[in-house]
Structures are given as C-alpha cells and as structure tokens.
C-alpha atoms as one frame of an Amber mdcrd trajectory, in Angstrom:
protein
  48.757  83.862  87.337  52.290  84.648  89.461  54.107  81.942  90.818  54.767
  81.185  94.689  57.875  80.317  94.158  60.750  83.108  95.582  63.297  83.985
  93.653  66.401  84.839  94.487  68.762  87.191  92.884  73.640  87.286  93.750
  74.424  89.777  95.809  77.973  91.051  95.350  80.552  92.087  97.935  83.208
  94.738  97.630  85.336  96.047  99.911  86.758  99.958 100.752  89.846  99.839
 102.651  91.056 103.218 104.852  94.170 103.936 105.847  95.011 106.782 107.252
  98.087 109.286 107.610  97.288 111.429 110.869  94.379 113.690 109.086  95.667
 112.661 105.399  93.340 109.148 103.818  94.311 107.369 101.156  93.225 106.681
  98.743  94.326 105.051  94.668  93.667 106.397  90.972  91.826 104.702  88.154
  92.828 103.828  84.965  90.058 107.187  83.695  92.424 109.470  86.425  89.827
 110.232  89.021  90.096 108.514  92.081  88.797 106.378  94.847  88.987 104.224
  98.586  91.002 101.577  97.721  89.423  97.723  97.189  87.811  95.475  94.782
  84.862  92.142  95.174  85.013  90.168  98.080  86.846  86.455  96.246  84.505
  83.622  97.268  87.246  81.446  99.448  88.681  84.755 100.403  88.225  85.283
 104.189  87.248  89.374 104.649  90.507  90.336 106.522  92.464  88.149 103.663
  90.960  89.665 101.402  91.836  93.515 102.779  94.831  92.823 103.443  95.283
  92.079  99.147  93.584  94.979  97.551  95.852  97.740  99.592  98.686  94.750
  98.421  97.546  95.149  95.358  96.139  98.686  94.579  98.602 101.023  96.868
 101.596  98.383  97.754 100.737  98.679 101.451 100.699  95.843 105.049  98.160
  96.962 107.117  95.987  95.838 110.201  92.595  96.372 110.349  91.131  98.284
 113.058  87.628  98.968 113.338  84.539  97.961 110.070  83.359 100.824 110.348
  80.608  99.820 107.855  78.693  97.639 106.219  76.090 100.007 103.146  73.867
  98.875 100.424  75.625 100.145  97.851  71.972 101.083  94.766  71.747 103.235
  97.524  74.095 104.938  98.672  76.215 105.256  94.655  75.221 105.318  91.673
  73.938 104.467  88.895  72.379 101.430  91.026  73.114  98.931  89.450  70.252
  95.496  88.545  72.205  93.715  91.154  73.207  94.230  95.086  76.474  94.627
  96.188  76.687  94.871  99.613  80.053  97.861 100.657  82.498  96.712 103.516
  83.720  99.766 104.525  86.964  99.089 107.220  89.453 100.359 108.465  93.426
  99.653 108.868  95.934 101.021 110.070  99.297 101.211 108.202 102.482  99.026
 109.010 104.837 100.162 105.758 104.856 100.229 101.766 104.429 102.177  99.522
 102.533 102.653  96.147 104.499 100.222  92.801 102.641 100.945  89.271 100.530
  98.042  88.343  97.177  96.978  86.447  94.925  98.309  88.469  95.560 101.696
  89.876  97.865 104.216  88.272  98.878 106.232  91.249  97.844 106.657  95.200
  97.941 109.950  97.608  97.582 111.127 100.994  94.735 113.675 101.436  92.821
 115.536 103.943  88.780 116.368 103.341  89.178 120.165 102.535  92.139 118.427
  99.419  90.994 115.952  97.527  90.599 115.063  94.115  87.247 114.255  91.611
  86.253 110.453  92.877  84.938 108.064  91.037  81.397 108.520  92.490  80.326
 105.154  90.660  82.992 103.141  94.033  82.653 105.935  96.807  80.662 109.292
  97.438  82.204 112.524  99.234  79.902 110.979 102.301  80.991 107.750 102.394
  84.386 108.959 102.239  83.453 111.415 105.304  81.335 108.610 106.431  84.825
 106.938 107.687  87.149 110.941 108.992  83.830 110.596 111.389  84.282 106.975
 111.917  88.352 107.456 112.424  88.044 110.286 114.541  86.138 108.774 117.257
  87.016 106.322 120.047  83.116 105.348 120.139  82.491 104.999 116.757  79.304
 102.079 116.022  79.494 100.290 113.008  76.775 101.573 110.243  74.747  98.740
 108.782  71.970  99.174 106.357
C-alpha cells in the first residue's frame, strides 16, 4: 500500500554571474581545462546579491554590481547529466566595476569571449544555449526574466 504522506526533497540553488565587456562575455577556466560562466552554490546564510559579489571575486577576481536577473531555470531540464536532486539556476547579469583575475583554488584563468569564439564549455555547468540566452538578454533593453 502506498503512503499518502508527502515526501520532501531538497532543491539546491546555484548562480551564474554574467559580466560583459562590449560584445564579449566573461568565462572562467575550470580545473579540467573547460570553461564556464562564474558561479556556484548559493550559501544558505547569504543573499543572492552577497553570493553574486563573492563568487565573482573568488572565481574571477573582479568586482561587479547586479544589473538584472536573466533567468531562473531548472538545471535538470537544461543541463546533463541529470542529477538525483534538483538545482535551480539563477542567471544574473552584472556590470564590471574593477579588478582582474588572480590565481585561486577554483579556477585556472578567465577571459572575455564573443559568441563566435567560445572555448570548450563545461556543459554540466553551462550550455551553449544558456550562453546565447545571456547574450540575447545583454543586448535587449526590454528583456523579461525567463522562468521554468
């Protein structure tokens, strides 16, 4: 007999911070040599804003401010492999204020890339379609946040 009790599963939140210089997006090189948008888990006691500022500083060595929320997406719908637990990904566009890459334990390098010169992506973290979405949002003054 099936129980009528609801089962609750934990859903994690992760962020991807998008910083543009002109028509190029900031990517960071992961330890395996592939590239991704800076980001990470949202710390339980930090706000989305605090987490955004911290992740950009840790992974890319830069200071930035939030411009807009691009999308709130279910990772298991858009990325592979599928995980046994859920992850909500928040894509946030930020404007560059200053700073430069510093060697760190999370990333090997950073750089700005146009859409037609992207390096090999860490697709479990960010897909080509998600990067295209970020470019569309960056150039659209009337962008409306996408949400799964």
